[in-house]
Amino acid sequence: MNADKTVLWTADDAAAATGGRLAGPSAWAATAVTIDSRKVAPGDLFVAIRGPNFDGHAFVGAALAAGAAAALVDHLPDGLPADAPLLIAPADTLQSMAALGAVARARCGARIVGVTGSVGKTGTKETLRHVLSAQGSTYANEGSLNNHWGVPLSLARLPADSTYGVFELGMNHAGELGPLSRQVKPHVAIITTIEAVHLEFFSGVEAIADAKAEIFEGLDADGIAVLNRDNGQYARLAAAARRHGLTRIWSFGANEDADARLIDCSLHATCSSVTAVIRGERLHYCLSQPGRHWVMNSLSVLLAVKALGGDAAAAARSLSSLPPVKGRGTRKRIQLPQGAFTLIDESYNASPAAMAATLEVLGKVDPGAGGRRIAVLGDMRELGERADALHIGLAEPLRAAQVDAVYACGPHMRALFDRLPAAMRGAWTETSMELAPIVTGTVKGGDVIMVKGSLGSRTGLIVDALAALDSGPESEDKAASRTTNQPQAAQSAQGPRG
């Protein structure tokens, strides 16, 4: 165990939390919790989860060899030494991990915010992490660990001495979000917006709003709901909050009745200048991330900070140093022998609203001499019978952004590609793997190229291929770009929830 790390779970505490039985050495102490044997660090508690493709029990030996303090299992795996440090769960290990999460939540006095919405969840969560970290010890779940195993894992990692906690909660079916919220028990709940996503599983946006409103189930009567006043589902969400006993419903947006009201904003290629009134407090701030969608989410963040009892003005000042989130707008200058091009990585996920927002940002980035604006687009998933129509609907945002060439992959993107003007059609392929060499073969110095698609479209492969073209000096960014943007094993199998 690293002496510099804070102990998260002692063997006795973990056994008491789960009702499990200790086997082997019982004086271990864990400084972290993980379910991915490939990412085990010394001092971790490895939880052997049964996923859709793999059973974590097969990797217990590897995890212990990598330095895990112990492993949480529901039976004795074969081939382990007799003195292997184990915590044997009384039932399924996922249930035991949830028990760890419940105890971690109960022993922590942090002010907690839960974040959900059709788009903008992870960006909002990371923005809250950034601004709150300057005001107190802040914990937030990593990546998009927002589903039925990601949330209990994140709770199990919650340090007891945290001042603030930020949890992203996702779903793609009705009935999924309520149990997650009841585990997290947030004091403040943000719903970023309601848009046409996951239509494969819902009858319409009203049903999506109802499913997102399940986040209110984890709040007590003193909780605060933070809602998008400009969204068409605001009244429906507010009514749902009241049905759950909430009386404090705060809103954000350009609407004159919003508690966090946008007064003015100036959108630039790399940042935004914002003036807003946050519950009577007028603030002017610089937001380091470009795009109106980031501006609107910043309003929800400042309102949530105030709801948590934090300093909204200090949080607004912190927004000028907000770092980009991997796969959600990170930019790199890629050096070619004949010049450099700009790569905008939006490859982590996609929806119609998110596509339109990021294309608007692309339209504000000026290419270099002789360069072009290029959009590389992968299918947006889970849109049901309206999928082709929603993909075709991207033609107008592409035109408004003055995109010169579109390279696309996936069956639904074919519907869009065939509707584009001939001069705008770069190439279409069935898969991102087929498209990658075509894109790398056409890019040139001066180009600005944005890559975006749903996680299942694997457009991250194209980002990696473009980054590998860099002929400039070795750098941290270049080295990082060679690492495929892959979440943990179970996340890869199931995908993030919206």
PDB file of N, CA and C in Angstrom, residues 385-438:
ATOM      1  N   GLU A 385     -37.071   4.301 -35.086  1.00  0.00           N
ATOM      2  CA  GLU A 385     -37.557   4.398 -36.457  1.00  0.00           C
ATOM      3  C   GLU A 385     -37.337   5.781 -37.065  1.00  0.00           C
ATOM      4  N   ARG A 386     -37.015   6.764 -36.248  1.00  0.00           N
ATOM      5  CA  ARG A 386     -36.746   8.115 -36.763  1.00  0.00           C
ATOM      6  C   ARG A 386     -35.264   8.338 -37.061  1.00  0.00           C
ATOM      7  N   ALA A 387     -34.471   7.300 -36.969  1.00  0.00           N
ATOM      8  CA  ALA A 387     -33.022   7.463 -37.077  1.00  0.00           C
ATOM      9  C   ALA A 387     -32.609   8.121 -38.392  1.00  0.00           C
ATOM     10  N   ASP A 388     -33.090   7.614 -39.516  1.00  0.00           N
ATOM     11  CA  ASP A 388     -32.679   8.177 -40.802  1.00  0.00           C
ATOM     12  C   ASP A 388     -33.074   9.650 -40.915  1.00  0.00           C
ATOM     13  N   ALA A 389     -34.307   9.965 -40.498  1.00  0.00           N
ATOM     14  CA  ALA A 389     -34.778  11.351 -40.588  1.00  0.00           C
ATOM     15  C   ALA A 389     -33.944  12.278 -39.713  1.00  0.00           C
ATOM     16  N   LEU A 390     -33.569  11.819 -38.521  1.00  0.00           N
ATOM     17  CA  LEU A 390     -32.766  12.648 -37.631  1.00  0.00           C
ATOM     18  C   LEU A 390     -31.347  12.835 -38.164  1.00  0.00           C
ATOM     19  N   HIS A 391     -30.833  11.832 -38.827  1.00  0.00           N
ATOM     20  CA  HIS A 391     -29.516  11.988 -39.464  1.00  0.00           C
ATOM     21  C   HIS A 391     -29.601  12.966 -40.638  1.00  0.00           C
ATOM     22  N   ILE A 392     -30.642  12.842 -41.438  1.00  0.00           N
ATOM     23  CA  ILE A 392     -30.828  13.767 -42.570  1.00  0.00           C
ATOM     24  C   ILE A 392     -30.959  15.199 -42.068  1.00  0.00           C
ATOM     25  N   GLY A 393     -31.530  15.356 -40.879  1.00  0.00           N
ATOM     26  CA  GLY A 393     -31.709  16.677 -40.302  1.00  0.00           C
ATOM     27  C   GLY A 393     -30.410  17.408 -40.011  1.00  0.00           C
ATOM     28  N   LEU A 394     -29.282  16.712 -40.060  1.00  0.00           N
ATOM     29  CA  LEU A 394     -27.994  17.370 -39.828  1.00  0.00           C
ATOM     30  C   LEU A 394     -27.524  18.159 -41.041  1.00  0.00           C
ATOM     31  N   ALA A 395     -28.203  18.023 -42.172  1.00  0.00           N
ATOM     32  CA  ALA A 395     -27.782  18.731 -43.382  1.00  0.00           C
ATOM     33  C   ALA A 395     -27.782  20.241 -43.169  1.00  0.00           C
ATOM     34  N   GLU A 396     -28.778  20.765 -42.480  1.00  0.00           N
ATOM     35  CA  GLU A 396     -28.841  22.212 -42.276  1.00  0.00           C
ATOM     36  C   GLU A 396     -27.739  22.715 -41.341  1.00  0.00           C
ATOM     37  N   PRO A 397     -27.491  22.078 -40.188  1.00  0.00           N
ATOM     38  CA  PRO A 397     -26.356  22.509 -39.369  1.00  0.00           C
ATOM     39  C   PRO A 397     -25.022  22.431 -40.115  1.00  0.00           C
ATOM     40  N   LEU A 398     -24.856  21.445 -40.973  1.00  0.00           N
ATOM     41  CA  LEU A 398     -23.625  21.341 -41.772  1.00  0.00           C
ATOM     42  C   LEU A 398     -23.510  22.524 -42.722  1.00  0.00           C
ATOM     43  N   ARG A 399     -24.619  22.879 -43.341  1.00  0.00           N
ATOM     44  CA  ARG A 399     -24.605  24.018 -44.266  1.00  0.00           C
ATOM     45  C   ARG A 399     -24.342  25.317 -43.509  1.00  0.00           C
ATOM     46  N   ALA A 400     -25.017  25.485 -42.360  1.00  0.00           N
ATOM     47  CA  ALA A 400     -24.851  26.711 -41.589  1.00  0.00           C
ATOM     48  C   ALA A 400     -23.420  26.873 -41.082  1.00  0.00           C
ATOM     49  N   ALA A 401     -22.746  25.754 -40.803  1.00  0.00           N
ATOM     50  CA  ALA A 401     -21.362  25.800 -40.330  1.00  0.00           C
ATOM     51  C   ALA A 401     -20.371  25.966 -41.474  1.00  0.00           C
ATOM     52  N   GLN A 402     -20.875  26.001 -42.696  1.00  0.00           N
ATOM     53  CA  GLN A 402     -20.033  26.137 -43.886  1.00  0.00           C
ATOM     54  C   GLN A 402     -18.971  25.037 -43.949  1.00  0.00           C
ATOM     55  N   VAL A 403     -19.442  23.819 -43.722  1.00  0.00           N
ATOM     56  CA  VAL A 403     -18.558  22.657 -43.820  1.00  0.00           C
ATOM     57  C   VAL A 403     -18.275  22.374 -45.289  1.00  0.00           C
ATOM     58  N   ASP A 404     -17.008  22.182 -45.601  1.00  0.00           N
ATOM     59  CA  ASP A 404     -16.615  21.955 -46.992  1.00  0.00           C
ATOM     60  C   ASP A 404     -16.752  20.503 -47.420  1.00  0.00           C
ATOM     61  N   ALA A 405     -16.501  19.578 -46.491  1.00  0.00           N
ATOM     62  CA  ALA A 405     -16.527  18.167 -46.862  1.00  0.00           C
ATOM     63  C   ALA A 405     -16.993  17.332 -45.684  1.00  0.00           C
ATOM     64  N   VAL A 406     -17.807  16.327 -45.980  1.00  0.00           N
ATOM     65  CA  VAL A 406     -18.320  15.410 -44.966  1.00  0.00           C
ATOM     66  C   VAL A 406     -17.837  14.005 -45.294  1.00  0.00           C
ATOM     67  N   TYR A 407     -17.243  13.364 -44.316  1.00  0.00           N
ATOM     68  CA  TYR A 407     -16.857  11.955 -44.405  1.00  0.00           C
ATOM     69  C   TYR A 407     -17.673  11.228 -43.345  1.00  0.00           C
ATOM     70  N   ALA A 408     -18.350  10.170 -43.732  1.00  0.00           N
ATOM     71  CA  ALA A 408     -19.327   9.551 -42.839  1.00  0.00           C
ATOM     72  C   ALA A 408     -19.219   8.042 -42.866  1.00  0.00           C
ATOM     73  N   CYS A 409     -19.662   7.423 -41.768  1.00  0.00           N
ATOM     74  CA  CYS A 409     -19.705   5.963 -41.702  1.00  0.00           C
ATOM     75  C   CYS A 409     -20.954   5.531 -40.947  1.00  0.00           C
ATOM     76  N   GLY A 410     -21.448   4.359 -41.316  1.00  0.00           N
ATOM     77  CA  GLY A 410     -22.625   3.803 -40.669  1.00  0.00           C
ATOM     78  C   GLY A 410     -23.853   3.878 -41.557  1.00  0.00           C
ATOM     79  N   PRO A 411     -24.792   2.948 -41.400  1.00  0.00           N
ATOM     80  CA  PRO A 411     -25.972   2.892 -42.269  1.00  0.00           C
ATOM     81  C   PRO A 411     -26.864   4.118 -42.191  1.00  0.00           C
ATOM     82  N   HIS A 412     -27.012   4.712 -41.011  1.00  0.00           N
ATOM     83  CA  HIS A 412     -27.879   5.887 -40.903  1.00  0.00           C
ATOM     84  C   HIS A 412     -27.204   7.131 -41.470  1.00  0.00           C
ATOM     85  N   MET A 413     -25.904   7.220 -41.336  1.00  0.00           N
ATOM     86  CA  MET A 413     -25.196   8.344 -41.939  1.00  0.00           C
ATOM     87  C   MET A 413     -25.262   8.291 -43.469  1.00  0.00           C
ATOM     88  N   ARG A 414     -25.502   7.118 -44.017  1.00  0.00           N
ATOM     89  CA  ARG A 414     -25.674   7.014 -45.469  1.00  0.00           C
ATOM     90  C   ARG A 414     -26.889   7.827 -45.922  1.00  0.00           C
ATOM     91  N   ALA A 415     -27.943   7.808 -45.082  1.00  0.00           N
ATOM     92  CA  ALA A 415     -29.147   8.580 -45.424  1.00  0.00           C
ATOM     93  C   ALA A 415     -28.819  10.064 -45.516  1.00  0.00           C
ATOM     94  N   LEU A 416     -27.997  10.570 -44.597  1.00  0.00           N
ATOM     95  CA  LEU A 416     -27.572  11.964 -44.663  1.00  0.00           C
ATOM     96  C   LEU A 416     -26.664  12.199 -45.857  1.00  0.00           C
ATOM     97  N   PHE A 417     -25.680  11.349 -46.005  1.00  0.00           N
ATOM     98  CA  PHE A 417     -24.664  11.530 -47.051  1.00  0.00           C
ATOM     99  C   PHE A 417     -25.303  11.648 -48.427  1.00  0.00           C
ATOM    100  N   ASP A 418     -26.304  10.824 -48.688  1.00  0.00           N
ATOM    101  CA  ASP A 418     -26.946  10.836 -50.002  1.00  0.00           C
ATOM    102  C   ASP A 418     -27.747  12.104 -50.253  1.00  0.00           C
ATOM    103  N   ARG A 419     -28.104  12.843 -49.187  1.00  0.00           N
ATOM    104  CA  ARG A 419     -28.879  14.085 -49.345  1.00  0.00           C
ATOM    105  C   ARG A 419     -27.984  15.316 -49.467  1.00  0.00           C
ATOM    106  N   LEU A 420     -26.696  15.166 -49.227  1.00  0.00           N
ATOM    107  CA  LEU A 420     -25.805  16.322 -49.249  1.00  0.00           C
ATOM    108  C   LEU A 420     -25.492  16.752 -50.677  1.00  0.00           C
ATOM    109  N   PRO A 421     -25.182  18.031 -50.879  1.00  0.00           N
ATOM    110  CA  PRO A 421     -24.734  18.478 -52.200  1.00  0.00           C
ATOM    111  C   PRO A 421     -23.493  17.689 -52.614  1.00  0.00           C
ATOM    112  N   ALA A 422     -23.363  17.418 -53.884  1.00  0.00           N
ATOM    113  CA  ALA A 422     -22.242  16.611 -54.381  1.00  0.00           C
ATOM    114  C   ALA A 422     -20.901  17.184 -53.951  1.00  0.00           C
ATOM    115  N   ALA A 423     -20.784  18.510 -53.946  1.00  0.00           N
ATOM    116  CA  ALA A 423     -19.507  19.139 -53.605  1.00  0.00           C
ATOM    117  C   ALA A 423     -19.123  18.917 -52.149  1.00  0.00           C
ATOM    118  N   MET A 424     -20.116  18.597 -51.297  1.00  0.00           N
ATOM    119  CA  MET A 424     -19.834  18.404 -49.877  1.00  0.00           C
ATOM    120  C   MET A 424     -19.515  16.961 -49.539  1.00  0.00           C
ATOM    121  N   ARG A 425     -19.801  16.045 -50.443  1.00  0.00           N
ATOM    122  CA  ARG A 425     -19.615  14.619 -50.151  1.00  0.00           C
ATOM    123  C   ARG A 425     -18.153  14.225 -50.293  1.00  0.00           C
ATOM    124  N   GLY A 426     -17.548  13.872 -49.151  1.00  0.00           N
ATOM    125  CA  GLY A 426     -16.177  13.366 -49.198  1.00  0.00           C
ATOM    126  C   GLY A 426     -16.175  11.883 -49.483  1.00  0.00           C
ATOM    127  N   ALA A 427     -16.654  11.094 -48.528  1.00  0.00           N
ATOM    128  CA  ALA A 427     -16.752   9.640 -48.716  1.00  0.00           C
ATOM    129  C   ALA A 427     -17.659   9.078 -47.634  1.00  0.00           C
ATOM    130  N   TRP A 428     -18.266   7.931 -47.943  1.00  0.00           N
ATOM    131  CA  TRP A 428     -19.057   7.189 -46.960  1.00  0.00           C
ATOM    132  C   TRP A 428     -18.584   5.744 -46.957  1.00  0.00           C
ATOM    133  N   THR A 429     -18.498   5.151 -45.768  1.00  0.00           N
ATOM    134  CA  THR A 429     -18.190   3.732 -45.646  1.00  0.00           C
ATOM    135  C   THR A 429     -19.113   3.121 -44.594  1.00  0.00           C
ATOM    136  N   GLU A 430     -19.146   1.826 -44.555  1.00  0.00           N
ATOM    137  CA  GLU A 430     -19.985   1.122 -43.591  1.00  0.00           C
ATOM    138  C   GLU A 430     -19.450   1.285 -42.162  1.00  0.00           C
ATOM    139  N   THR A 431     -18.116   1.248 -42.000  1.00  0.00           N
ATOM    140  CA  THR A 431     -17.527   1.263 -40.662  1.00  0.00           C
ATOM    141  C   THR A 431     -16.467   2.351 -40.535  1.00  0.00           C
ATOM    142  N   SER A 432     -16.156   2.689 -39.281  1.00  0.00           N
ATOM    143  CA  SER A 432     -15.112   3.680 -39.015  1.00  0.00           C
ATOM    144  C   SER A 432     -13.738   3.153 -39.413  1.00  0.00           C
ATOM    145  N   MET A 433     -13.535   1.853 -39.300  1.00  0.00           N
ATOM    146  CA  MET A 433     -12.243   1.275 -39.672  1.00  0.00           C
ATOM    147  C   MET A 433     -11.979   1.447 -41.164  1.00  0.00           C
ATOM    148  N   GLU A 434     -13.033   1.317 -41.960  1.00  0.00           N
ATOM    149  CA  GLU A 434     -12.875   1.529 -43.394  1.00  0.00           C
ATOM    150  C   GLU A 434     -12.680   3.002 -43.732  1.00  0.00           C
ATOM    151  N   LEU A 435     -13.291   3.866 -42.931  1.00  0.00           N
ATOM    152  CA  LEU A 435     -13.230   5.295 -43.226  1.00  0.00           C
ATOM    153  C   LEU A 435     -11.895   5.912 -42.826  1.00  0.00           C
ATOM    154  N   ALA A 436     -11.267   5.385 -41.778  1.00  0.00           N
ATOM    155  CA  ALA A 436     -10.053   6.001 -41.238  1.00  0.00           C
ATOM    156  C   ALA A 436      -8.974   6.237 -42.296  1.00  0.00           C
ATOM    157  N   PRO A 437      -8.591   5.249 -43.115  1.00  0.00           N
ATOM    158  CA  PRO A 437      -7.529   5.509 -44.091  1.00  0.00           C
ATOM    159  C   PRO A 437      -7.936   6.505 -45.169  1.00  0.00           C
ATOM    160  N   ILE A 438      -9.227   6.592 -45.457  1.00  0.00           N
ATOM    161  CA  ILE A 438      -9.681   7.571 -46.442  1.00  0.00           C
ATOM    162  C   ILE A 438      -9.502   8.985 -45.890  1.00  0.00           C
TER     163      ILE A 438
END
